[in-house]
Coordinates of C-alpha atoms and ligand atoms in Angstrom, one line a residue:
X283 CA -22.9 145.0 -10.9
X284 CA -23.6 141.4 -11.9
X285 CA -21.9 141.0 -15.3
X286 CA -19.4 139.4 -13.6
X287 CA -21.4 136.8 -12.2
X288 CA -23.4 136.2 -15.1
X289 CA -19.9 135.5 -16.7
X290 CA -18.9 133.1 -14.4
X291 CA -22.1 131.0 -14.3
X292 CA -22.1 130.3 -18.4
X293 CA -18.6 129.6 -17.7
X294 CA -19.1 127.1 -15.5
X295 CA -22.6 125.8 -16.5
X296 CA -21.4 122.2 -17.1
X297 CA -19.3 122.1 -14.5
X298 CA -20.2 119.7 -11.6
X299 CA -20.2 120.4 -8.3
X300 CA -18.6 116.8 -7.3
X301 CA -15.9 117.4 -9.4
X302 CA -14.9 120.2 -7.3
X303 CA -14.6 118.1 -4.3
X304 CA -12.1 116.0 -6.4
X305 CA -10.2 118.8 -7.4
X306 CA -9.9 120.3 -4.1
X307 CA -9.9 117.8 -1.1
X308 CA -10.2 120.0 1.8
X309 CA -13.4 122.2 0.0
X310 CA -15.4 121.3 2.7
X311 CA -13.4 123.4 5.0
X312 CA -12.6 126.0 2.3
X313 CA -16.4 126.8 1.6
X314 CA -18.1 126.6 5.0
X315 CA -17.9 129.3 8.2
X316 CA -19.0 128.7 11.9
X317 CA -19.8 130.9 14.6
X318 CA -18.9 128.8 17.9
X319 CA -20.7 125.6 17.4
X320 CA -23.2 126.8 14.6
X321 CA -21.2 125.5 11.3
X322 CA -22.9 127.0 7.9
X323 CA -21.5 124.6 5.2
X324 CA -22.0 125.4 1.7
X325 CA -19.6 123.7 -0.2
X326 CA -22.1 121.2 -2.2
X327 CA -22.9 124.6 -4.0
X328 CA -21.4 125.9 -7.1
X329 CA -19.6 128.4 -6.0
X330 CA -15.4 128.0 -6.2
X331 CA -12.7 131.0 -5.2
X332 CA -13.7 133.6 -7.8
X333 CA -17.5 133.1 -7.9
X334 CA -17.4 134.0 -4.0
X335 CA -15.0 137.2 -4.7
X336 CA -17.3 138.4 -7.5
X337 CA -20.0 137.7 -4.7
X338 CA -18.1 139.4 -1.9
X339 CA -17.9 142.4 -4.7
X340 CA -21.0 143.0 -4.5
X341 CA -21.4 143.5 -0.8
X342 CA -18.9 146.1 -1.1
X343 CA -20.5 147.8 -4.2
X344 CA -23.9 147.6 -2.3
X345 CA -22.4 149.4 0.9
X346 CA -24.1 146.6 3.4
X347 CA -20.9 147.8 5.8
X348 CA -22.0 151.5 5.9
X349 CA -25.6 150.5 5.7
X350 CA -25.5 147.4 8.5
X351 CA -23.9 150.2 10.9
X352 CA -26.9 152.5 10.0
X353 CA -28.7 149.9 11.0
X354 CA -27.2 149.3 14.2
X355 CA -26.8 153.1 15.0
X356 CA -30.6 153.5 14.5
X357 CA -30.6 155.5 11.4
X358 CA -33.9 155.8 9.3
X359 CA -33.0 153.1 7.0
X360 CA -36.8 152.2 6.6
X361 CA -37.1 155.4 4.5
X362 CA -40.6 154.9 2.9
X363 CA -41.7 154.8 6.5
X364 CA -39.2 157.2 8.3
X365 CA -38.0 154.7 10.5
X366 CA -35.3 153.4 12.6
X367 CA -35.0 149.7 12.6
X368 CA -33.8 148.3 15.8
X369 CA -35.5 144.8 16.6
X370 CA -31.3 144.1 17.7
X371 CA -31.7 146.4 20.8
X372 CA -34.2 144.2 21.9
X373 CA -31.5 141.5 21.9
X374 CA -28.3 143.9 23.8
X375 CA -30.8 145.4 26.6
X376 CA -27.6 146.3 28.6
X377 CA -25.8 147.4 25.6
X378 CA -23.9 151.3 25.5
X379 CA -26.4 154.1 25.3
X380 CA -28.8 153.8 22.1
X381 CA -29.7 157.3 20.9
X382 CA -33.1 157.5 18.8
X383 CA -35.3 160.8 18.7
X384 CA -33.5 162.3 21.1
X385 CA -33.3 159.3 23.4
X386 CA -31.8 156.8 24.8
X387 CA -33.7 154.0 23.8
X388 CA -32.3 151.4 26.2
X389 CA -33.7 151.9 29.9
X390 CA -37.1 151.2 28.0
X391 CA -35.9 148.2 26.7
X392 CA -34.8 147.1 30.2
X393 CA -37.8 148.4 31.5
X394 CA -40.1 146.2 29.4
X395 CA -38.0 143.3 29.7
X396 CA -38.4 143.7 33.4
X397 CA -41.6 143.6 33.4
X398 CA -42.5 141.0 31.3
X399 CA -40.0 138.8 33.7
X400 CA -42.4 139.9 36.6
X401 CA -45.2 139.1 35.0
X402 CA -44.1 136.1 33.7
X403 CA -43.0 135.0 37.1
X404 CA -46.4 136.2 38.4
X405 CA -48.4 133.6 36.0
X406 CA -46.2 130.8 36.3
X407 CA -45.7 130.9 39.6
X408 CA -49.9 130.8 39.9
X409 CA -49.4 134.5 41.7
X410 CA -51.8 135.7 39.1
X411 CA -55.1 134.3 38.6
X412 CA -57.9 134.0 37.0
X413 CA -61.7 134.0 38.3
X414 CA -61.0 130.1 38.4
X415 CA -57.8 129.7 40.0
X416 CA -53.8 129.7 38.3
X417 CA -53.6 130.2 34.8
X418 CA -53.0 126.8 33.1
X419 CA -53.4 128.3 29.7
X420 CA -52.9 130.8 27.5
X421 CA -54.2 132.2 24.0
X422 CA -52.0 135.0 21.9
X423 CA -53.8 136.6 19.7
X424 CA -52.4 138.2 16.7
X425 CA -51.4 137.6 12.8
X426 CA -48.3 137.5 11.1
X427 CA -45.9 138.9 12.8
X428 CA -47.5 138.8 16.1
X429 CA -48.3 135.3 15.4
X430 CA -45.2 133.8 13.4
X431 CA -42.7 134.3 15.3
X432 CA -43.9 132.9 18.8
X433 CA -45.4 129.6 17.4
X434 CA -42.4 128.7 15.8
X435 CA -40.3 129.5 19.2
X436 CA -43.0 127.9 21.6
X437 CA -43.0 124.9 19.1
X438 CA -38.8 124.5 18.5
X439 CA -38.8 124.8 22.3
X440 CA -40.9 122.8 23.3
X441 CA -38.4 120.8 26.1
X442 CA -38.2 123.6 27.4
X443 CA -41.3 124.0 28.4
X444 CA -42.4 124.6 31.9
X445 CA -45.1 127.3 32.2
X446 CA -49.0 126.7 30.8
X447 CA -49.8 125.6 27.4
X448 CA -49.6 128.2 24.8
X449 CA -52.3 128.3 22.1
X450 CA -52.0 130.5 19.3
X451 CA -55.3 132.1 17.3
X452 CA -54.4 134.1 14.2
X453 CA -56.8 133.6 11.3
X454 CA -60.0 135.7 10.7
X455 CA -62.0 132.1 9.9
X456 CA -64.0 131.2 12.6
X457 CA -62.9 127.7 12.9
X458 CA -59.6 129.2 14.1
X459 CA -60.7 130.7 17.1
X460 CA -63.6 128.0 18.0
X461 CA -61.4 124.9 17.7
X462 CA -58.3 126.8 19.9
X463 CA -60.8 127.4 22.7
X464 CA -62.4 124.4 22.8
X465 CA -61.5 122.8 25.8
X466 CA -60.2 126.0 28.0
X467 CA -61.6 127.2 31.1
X468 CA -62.4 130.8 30.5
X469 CA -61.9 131.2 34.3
X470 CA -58.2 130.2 34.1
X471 CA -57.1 131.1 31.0
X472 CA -54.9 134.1 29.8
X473 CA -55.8 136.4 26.7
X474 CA -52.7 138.0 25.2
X475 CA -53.5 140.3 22.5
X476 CA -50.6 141.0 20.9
X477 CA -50.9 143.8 17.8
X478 CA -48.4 146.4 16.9
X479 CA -50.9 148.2 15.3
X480 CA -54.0 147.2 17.3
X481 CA -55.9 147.8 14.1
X482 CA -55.9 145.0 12.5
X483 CA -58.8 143.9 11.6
X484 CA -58.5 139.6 12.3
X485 CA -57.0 140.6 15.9
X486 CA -59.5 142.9 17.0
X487 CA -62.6 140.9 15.6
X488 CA -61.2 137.7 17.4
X489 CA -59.8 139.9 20.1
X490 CA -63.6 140.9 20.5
X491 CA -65.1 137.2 20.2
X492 CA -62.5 135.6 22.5
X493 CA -63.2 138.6 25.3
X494 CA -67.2 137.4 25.3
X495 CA -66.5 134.0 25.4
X496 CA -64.6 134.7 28.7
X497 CA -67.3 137.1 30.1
X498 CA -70.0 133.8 28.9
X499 CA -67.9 131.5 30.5
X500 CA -67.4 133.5 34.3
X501 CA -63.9 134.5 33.6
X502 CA -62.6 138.0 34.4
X503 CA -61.1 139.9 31.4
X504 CA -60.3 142.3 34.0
X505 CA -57.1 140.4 35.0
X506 CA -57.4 137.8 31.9
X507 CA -56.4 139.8 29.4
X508 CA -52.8 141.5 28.3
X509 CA -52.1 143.5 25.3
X510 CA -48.3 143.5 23.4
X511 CA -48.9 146.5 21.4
X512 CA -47.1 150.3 19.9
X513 CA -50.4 152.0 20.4
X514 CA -51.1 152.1 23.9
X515 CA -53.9 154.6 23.8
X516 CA -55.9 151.9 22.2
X517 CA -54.8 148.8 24.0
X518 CA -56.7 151.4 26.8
X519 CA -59.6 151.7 25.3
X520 CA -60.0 148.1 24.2
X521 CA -60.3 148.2 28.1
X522 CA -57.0 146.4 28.9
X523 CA -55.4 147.0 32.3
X524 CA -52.4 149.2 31.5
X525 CA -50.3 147.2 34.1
X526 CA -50.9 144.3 31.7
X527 CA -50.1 146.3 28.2
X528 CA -46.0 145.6 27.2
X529 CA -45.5 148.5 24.4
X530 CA -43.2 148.6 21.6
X531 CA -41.8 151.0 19.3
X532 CA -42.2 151.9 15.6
X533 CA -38.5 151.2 15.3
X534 CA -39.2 147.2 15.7
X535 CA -41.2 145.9 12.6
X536 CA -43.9 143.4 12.9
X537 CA -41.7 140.6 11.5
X538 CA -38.7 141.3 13.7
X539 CA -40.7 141.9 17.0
X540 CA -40.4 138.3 18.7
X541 CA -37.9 139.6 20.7
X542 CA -39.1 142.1 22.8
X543 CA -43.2 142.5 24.0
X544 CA -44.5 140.1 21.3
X545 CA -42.2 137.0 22.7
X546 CA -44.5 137.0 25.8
X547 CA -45.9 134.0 25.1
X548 CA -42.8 132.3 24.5
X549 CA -41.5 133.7 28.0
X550 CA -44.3 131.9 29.8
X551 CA -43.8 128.7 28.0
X552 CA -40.2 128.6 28.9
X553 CA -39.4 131.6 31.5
X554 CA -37.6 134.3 31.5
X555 CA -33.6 132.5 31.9
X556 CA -34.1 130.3 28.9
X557 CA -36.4 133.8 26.7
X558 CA -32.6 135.6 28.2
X559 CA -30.6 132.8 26.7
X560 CA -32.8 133.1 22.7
X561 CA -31.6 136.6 23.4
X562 CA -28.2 136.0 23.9
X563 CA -28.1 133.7 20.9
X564 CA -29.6 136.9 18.7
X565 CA -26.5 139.1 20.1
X566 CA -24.1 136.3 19.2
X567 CA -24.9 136.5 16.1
X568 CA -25.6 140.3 15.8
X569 CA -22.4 140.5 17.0
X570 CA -20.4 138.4 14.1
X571 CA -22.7 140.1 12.3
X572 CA -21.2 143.5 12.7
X573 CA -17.3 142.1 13.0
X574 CA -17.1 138.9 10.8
X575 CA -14.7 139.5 7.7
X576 CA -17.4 139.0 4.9
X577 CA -15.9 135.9 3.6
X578 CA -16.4 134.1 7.4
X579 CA -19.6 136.1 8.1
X580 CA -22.2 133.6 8.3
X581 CA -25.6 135.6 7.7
X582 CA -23.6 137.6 4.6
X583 CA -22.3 133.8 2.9
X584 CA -25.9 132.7 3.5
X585 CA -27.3 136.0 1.7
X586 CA -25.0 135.5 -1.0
X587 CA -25.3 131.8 -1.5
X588 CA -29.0 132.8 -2.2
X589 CA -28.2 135.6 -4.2
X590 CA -25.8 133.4 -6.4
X591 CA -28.9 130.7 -6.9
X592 CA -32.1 133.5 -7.5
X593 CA -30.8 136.3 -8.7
X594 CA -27.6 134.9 -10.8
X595 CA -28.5 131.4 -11.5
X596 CA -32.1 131.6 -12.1
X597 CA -33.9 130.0 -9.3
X598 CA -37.1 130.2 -8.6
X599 CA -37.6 128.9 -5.0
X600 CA -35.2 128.0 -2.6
X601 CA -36.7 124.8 0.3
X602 CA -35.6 125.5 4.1
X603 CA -35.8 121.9 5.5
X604 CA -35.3 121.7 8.8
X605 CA -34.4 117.9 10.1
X606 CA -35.6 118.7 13.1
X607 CA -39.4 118.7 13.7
X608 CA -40.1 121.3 16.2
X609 CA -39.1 123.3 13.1
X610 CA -42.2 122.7 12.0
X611 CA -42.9 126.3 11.3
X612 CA -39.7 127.9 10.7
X613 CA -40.4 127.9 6.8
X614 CA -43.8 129.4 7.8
X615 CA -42.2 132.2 9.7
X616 CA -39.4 132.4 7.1
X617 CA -42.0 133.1 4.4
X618 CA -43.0 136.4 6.7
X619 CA -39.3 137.4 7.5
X620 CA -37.9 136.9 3.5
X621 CA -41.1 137.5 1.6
X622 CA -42.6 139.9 2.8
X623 CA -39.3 141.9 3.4
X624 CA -37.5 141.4 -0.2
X625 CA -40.9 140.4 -2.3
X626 CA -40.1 143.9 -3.9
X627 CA -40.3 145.1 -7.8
X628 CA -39.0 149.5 -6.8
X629 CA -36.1 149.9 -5.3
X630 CA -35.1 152.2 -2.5
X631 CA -35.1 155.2 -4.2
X632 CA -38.1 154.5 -6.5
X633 CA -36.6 153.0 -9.6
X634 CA -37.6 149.6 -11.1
X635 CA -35.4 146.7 -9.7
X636 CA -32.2 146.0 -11.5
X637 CA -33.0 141.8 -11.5
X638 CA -35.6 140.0 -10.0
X639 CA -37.1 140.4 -6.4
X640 CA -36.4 137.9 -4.0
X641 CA -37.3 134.1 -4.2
X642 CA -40.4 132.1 -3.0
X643 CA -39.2 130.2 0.3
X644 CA -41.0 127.2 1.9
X645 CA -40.5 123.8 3.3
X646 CA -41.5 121.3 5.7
X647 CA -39.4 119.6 8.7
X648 CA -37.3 116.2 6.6
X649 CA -38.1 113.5 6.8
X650 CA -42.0 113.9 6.0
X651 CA -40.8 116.4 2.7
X652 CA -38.8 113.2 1.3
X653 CA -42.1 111.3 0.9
X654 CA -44.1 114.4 -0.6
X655 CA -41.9 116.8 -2.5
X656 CA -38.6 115.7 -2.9
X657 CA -39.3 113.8 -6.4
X658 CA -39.6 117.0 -7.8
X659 CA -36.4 118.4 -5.8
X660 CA -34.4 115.1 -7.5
X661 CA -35.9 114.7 -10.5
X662 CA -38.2 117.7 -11.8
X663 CA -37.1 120.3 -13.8
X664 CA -36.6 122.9 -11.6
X665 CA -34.1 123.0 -9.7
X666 CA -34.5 124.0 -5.9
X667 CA -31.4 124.8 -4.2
X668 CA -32.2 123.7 -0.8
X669 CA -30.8 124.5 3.4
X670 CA -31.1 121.7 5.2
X671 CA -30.6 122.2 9.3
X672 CA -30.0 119.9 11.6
X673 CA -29.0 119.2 15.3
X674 CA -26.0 116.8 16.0
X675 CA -28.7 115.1 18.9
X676 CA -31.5 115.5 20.3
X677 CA -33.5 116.3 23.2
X678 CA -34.4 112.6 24.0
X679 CA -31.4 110.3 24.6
X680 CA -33.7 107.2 25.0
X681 CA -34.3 107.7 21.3
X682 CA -31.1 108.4 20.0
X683 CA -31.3 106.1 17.6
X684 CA -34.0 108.0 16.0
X685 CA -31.4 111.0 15.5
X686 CA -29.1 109.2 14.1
X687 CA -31.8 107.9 11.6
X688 CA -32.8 111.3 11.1
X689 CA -29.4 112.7 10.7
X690 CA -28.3 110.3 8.3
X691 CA -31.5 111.3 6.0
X692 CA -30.6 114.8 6.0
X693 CA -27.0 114.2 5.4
X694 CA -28.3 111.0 2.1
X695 CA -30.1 113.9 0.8
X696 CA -27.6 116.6 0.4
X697 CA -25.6 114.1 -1.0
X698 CA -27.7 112.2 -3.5
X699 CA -28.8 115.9 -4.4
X700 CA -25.0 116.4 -5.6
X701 CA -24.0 113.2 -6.9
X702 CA -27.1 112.4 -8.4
X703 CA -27.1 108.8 -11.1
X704 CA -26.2 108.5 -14.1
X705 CA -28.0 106.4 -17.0
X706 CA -25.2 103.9 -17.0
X707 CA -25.5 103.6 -13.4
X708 CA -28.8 103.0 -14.2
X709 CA -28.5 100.7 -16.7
X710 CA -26.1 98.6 -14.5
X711 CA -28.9 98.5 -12.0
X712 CA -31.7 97.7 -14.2
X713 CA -29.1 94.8 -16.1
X714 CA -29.0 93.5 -12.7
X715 CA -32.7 93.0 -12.5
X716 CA -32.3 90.7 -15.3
X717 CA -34.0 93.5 -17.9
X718 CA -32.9 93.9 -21.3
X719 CA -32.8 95.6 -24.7
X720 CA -35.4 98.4 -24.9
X721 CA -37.3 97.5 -21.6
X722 CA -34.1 97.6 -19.8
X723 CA -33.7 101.3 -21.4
X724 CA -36.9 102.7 -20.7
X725 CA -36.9 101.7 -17.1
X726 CA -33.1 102.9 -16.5
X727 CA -34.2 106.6 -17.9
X728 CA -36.9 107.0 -15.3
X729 CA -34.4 105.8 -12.5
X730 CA -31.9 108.7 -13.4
X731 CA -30.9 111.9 -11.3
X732 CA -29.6 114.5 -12.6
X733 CA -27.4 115.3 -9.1
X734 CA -25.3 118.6 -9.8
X735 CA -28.0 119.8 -7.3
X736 CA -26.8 122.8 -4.4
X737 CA -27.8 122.2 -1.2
X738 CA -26.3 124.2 2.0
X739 CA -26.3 122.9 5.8
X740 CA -26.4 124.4 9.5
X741 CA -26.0 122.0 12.0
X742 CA -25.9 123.0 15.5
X743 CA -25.2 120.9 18.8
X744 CA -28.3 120.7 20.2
X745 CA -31.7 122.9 19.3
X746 CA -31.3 125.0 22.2
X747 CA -32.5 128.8 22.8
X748 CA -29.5 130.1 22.7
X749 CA -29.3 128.4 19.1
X750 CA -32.5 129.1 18.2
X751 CA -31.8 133.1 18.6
X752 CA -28.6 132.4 16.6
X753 CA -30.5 130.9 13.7
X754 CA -33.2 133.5 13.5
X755 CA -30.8 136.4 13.7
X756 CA -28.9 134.7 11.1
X757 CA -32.0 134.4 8.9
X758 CA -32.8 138.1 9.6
X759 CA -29.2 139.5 8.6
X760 CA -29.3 137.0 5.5
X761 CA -32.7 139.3 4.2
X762 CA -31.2 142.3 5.2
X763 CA -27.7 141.6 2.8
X764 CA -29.9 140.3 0.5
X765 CA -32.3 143.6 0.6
X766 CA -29.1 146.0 0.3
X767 CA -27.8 144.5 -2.8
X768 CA -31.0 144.3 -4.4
X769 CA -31.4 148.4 -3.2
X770 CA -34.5 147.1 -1.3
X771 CA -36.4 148.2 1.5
X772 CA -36.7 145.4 3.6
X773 CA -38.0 147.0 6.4
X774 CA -42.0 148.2 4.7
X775 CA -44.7 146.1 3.5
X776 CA -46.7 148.0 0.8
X777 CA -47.7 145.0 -0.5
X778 CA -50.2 143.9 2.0
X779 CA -51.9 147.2 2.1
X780 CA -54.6 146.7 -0.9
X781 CA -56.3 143.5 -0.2
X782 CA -56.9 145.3 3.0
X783 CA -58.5 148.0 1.6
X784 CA -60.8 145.4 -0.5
X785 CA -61.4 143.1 2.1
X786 CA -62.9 146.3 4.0
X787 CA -65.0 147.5 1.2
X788 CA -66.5 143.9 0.5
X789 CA -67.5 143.5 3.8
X790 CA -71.2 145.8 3.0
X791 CA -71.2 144.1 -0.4
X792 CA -71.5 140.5 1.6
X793 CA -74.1 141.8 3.9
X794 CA -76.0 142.3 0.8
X795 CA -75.8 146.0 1.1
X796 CA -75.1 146.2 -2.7
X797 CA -71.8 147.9 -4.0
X798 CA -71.4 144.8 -6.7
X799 CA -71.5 147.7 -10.0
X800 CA -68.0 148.9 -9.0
X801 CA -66.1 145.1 -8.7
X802 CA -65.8 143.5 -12.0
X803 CA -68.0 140.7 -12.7
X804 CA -66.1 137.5 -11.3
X805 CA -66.1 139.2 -7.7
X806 CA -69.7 140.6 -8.4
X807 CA -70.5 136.5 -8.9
X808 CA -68.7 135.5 -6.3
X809 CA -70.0 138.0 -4.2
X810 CA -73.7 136.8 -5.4
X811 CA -72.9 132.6 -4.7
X812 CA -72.7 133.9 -1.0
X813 CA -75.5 135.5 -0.7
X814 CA -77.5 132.8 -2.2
X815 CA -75.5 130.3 -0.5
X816 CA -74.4 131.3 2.7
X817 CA -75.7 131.9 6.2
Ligands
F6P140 O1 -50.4 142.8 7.0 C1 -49.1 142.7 7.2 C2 -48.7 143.1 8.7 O2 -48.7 144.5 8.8 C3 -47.4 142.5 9.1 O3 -46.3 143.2 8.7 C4 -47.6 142.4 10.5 O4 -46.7 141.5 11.1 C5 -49.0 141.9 10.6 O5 -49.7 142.6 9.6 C6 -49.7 142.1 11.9 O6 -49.8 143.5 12.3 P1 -50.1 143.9 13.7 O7 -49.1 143.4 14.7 O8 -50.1 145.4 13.7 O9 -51.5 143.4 14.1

């Protein structure tokens, strides 16, 4: 399946991409696709006419047609868990009827979304309150995916803003939980415990410490706390009021969930209109998603752009650098939604891999990335095919001149990435400095860039939630092409499952209970520096 790409990259090794804007004037148009306002430009890639038909070949070998209506259709396309996957329901509540088990799966989507509206209304309104008077605040609770996905949405919303502050606790380490509740009333603030599983083991213990630092502090977990859960049985027992518990079903994964239940806390922060219109944004692009012809389908060119760098090209990593800094922790969410989905050596049906697993992803918001990592982006070895994103303005016309400052990095990047210097350019430089002879050498060789470097860019309007549920369906679709032409299951998380299983069995071992003969002798030593040196 990908001879023919392998073909076409030693073919074209040499070639640079800059010379294919010479050769073709208009590439720019040729080799980008846009969805209303959302443009997806990847022309300062490699890629020319036949690379992208050998690419679109594959999509078609792969079946992602017959396996993206699956998808949509609510077949068990997460197979090693027997699951439907249907996170875009939670995006089409008043789609046609949506038959799963049996049942149509809609009026509970409705249902839900209805009532988080209501009870969104009822906190920001100051209906609901604490033993202190109107909520001002609130804490969610939860890891990974029931942490990921809200703080990146609170954060890239954040002019949107208009209900209480939103905090966010997620790691096991007590520093987490102290330093997030520092500060709050206990009387007036709102404890959202948002698990899928309610099992796991960082959201229940800080679940558990959070709950008796209200009760210390006067407030009423009684009407406090809320729970964003599948297992409703034990959001009950955990003692949460059930007109407070938002459920879920299996059919939404953990990393796809922000849509439905787990987006509570990005419904209070911004209310239920502008949580509607990130919904609408996710259809959008659900909907091009499912029509698009593959060559003007935006999350499929995005798949295969990445496909053409990692698996054909050789790779490693690829940067998401948002120019845009309430982006802040897209990359962080990113890592969740393309790790641990395609971070897969067994295929589907239990054979090994034909090529490599999916790529490393990370990043930081430009500009601060240009004065930490992008050296290595210009100038190391590796190269790093990068997506830049970036608004046409901002939210704050007093400082548009910032924008365009910030614009005009993102857009120097992608371009010095591609052109690059060469040593005589260099050496014309350094000439001008007045060096000479072998000085004038040495310092024009460390002042040379390679260029011939791929770089993609979305740029939107205006980082609105509308856009922002574009982007993050996009993002979504791209790992699920990319999963169906590696023959992954994108939809399980194996993975995670053993350092569980350790983490549980080291907990006696730490409380000196012994256990050490069984781990091999660095854990057994680590395991002893604590107990000599801990509290
Ligand atoms: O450990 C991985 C994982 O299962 C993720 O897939 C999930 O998003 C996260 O843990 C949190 O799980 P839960 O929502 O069940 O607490």
């Amino acid at each position: 399946m990908w001879d023919k790409l392998i073909e076409l990259r030693e073919d074209r090794k040499a070639r640079r991409i800059s010379d294919l804007f010479a050769e073709h004037p208009d590439r720019a148009s040729m080799f980008s696709a846009s969805l209303g306002d959302l443009l997806f430009d990847y022309s300062k890639t490699q890629i020319d006419d036949e690379i992208l038909q050998a690419l679109i070949a594959l999509c078609d070998k792969a079946g992602v047609g017959k396996q993206r209506d699956a998808m949509f259709a609510g077949a068990l396309i997460n197979e090693t868990e027997g699951r439907a996957v249907l996170h875009t329901a939670l995006r089409d509540p008043g789609g046609e009827p949506l038959v799963v088990g049996g049942e149509d799966i809609r009026p509970g989507i409705r249902r839900t979304l209805d009532r988080m509206e209501q009870f969104s209304h009822r906190v920001r309104s100051g209906d609901l309150v604490g033993s202190g008077g109107p909520i001002t605040d609130v804490v969610n609770i939860g890891i990974g995916g029931s942490d990921l996905g809200p703080v990146m949405g609170v954060l890239a919303l954040t002019p949107y803003h208009d209900g209480p502050a939103c905090h966010f606790v997620s790691n096991v380490d007590g520093s987490d939980v102290h330093d997030t509740l520092n500060g709050l009333d206990p009387r007036r603030t709102l404890v959202i415990v948002a698990s899928k599983s309610f099992t796991t083991v960082e959201s229940m213990v800080n679940a558990q410490t959070v709950r008796n630092w209200m009760v210390a502090g006067g407030g009423n977990p009684g009407s406090q706390f809320a729970a964003l859960s599948t297992e409703t049985d034990l959001t009950e027992e955990f003692g949460i009021d059930t007109d407070q518990v938002f459920g879920f079903e299996d059919w939404v994964g953990g990393r796809y969930s922000m849509w439905g239940a787990i987006g509570l806390s990005l419904m209070l922060a911004i209310g239920p209109d502008d949580f509607r219109a990130f919904l609408e944004g996710g259809h959008n692009m659900d909907t091009h998603f499912r029509s698009a012809s593959w060559d003007q389908n935006l999350p499929v060119l995005l798949a295969l752009v990445g496909l053409w760098h990692h698996q054909v090209c050789g790779y490693p990593t690829r940067a998401v650098l948002p120019y845009d800094q309430r982006l802040c922790r897209l990359s962080a969410y990113l890592q969740q939604v393309e790790m641990e989905s395609n971070g897969k050596s067994v295929a589907m049906d239990g054979s090994t891999l034909e090529t490599v697993s999916g790529p490393i992803v990370w990043g930081e918001p430009g500009t601060n990335g240009q004065h930490a990592f992008f050296q290595l982006i210009h100038q190391g070895t590796a190269v790093v095919p990068c997506e830049f994103m970036v608004a046409a303005k901002g939210h704050e016309p007093d400082l548009a001149h910032h924008h365009k400052m910030l614009v005009a990095n993102c857009f120097a990047q992608s371009e010095a990435l591609m052109r690059g210097r060469s040593l005589e350019e260099a050496r014309a430089r350094m000439l001008e400095k007045g060096l000479e002879g072998h000085e004038l050498e040495r310092q024009a060789r460390h002042r040379v860039f390679p260029g011939n470097r791929p770089s993609t860019t979305l740029i939107y309007p205006l980082l609105t939630p509308y856009v922002l549920g574009q982007i993050i369906a996009l993002y979504e679709h791209r790992v699920f092409v990319e999963g169906v032409i590696l023959g992954i299951n994108s939809f399980d998380q194996w993975g995670v499952e053993l350092g569980k299983e350790l983490a549980l069995s080291l907990g006696p071992a730490l409380s000196g209970a012994g256990g050490l003969e069984r781990k091999d002798g660095s854990t057994a030593a680590l395991v002893n520096y604590v107990l000599t040196n801990g509290g």
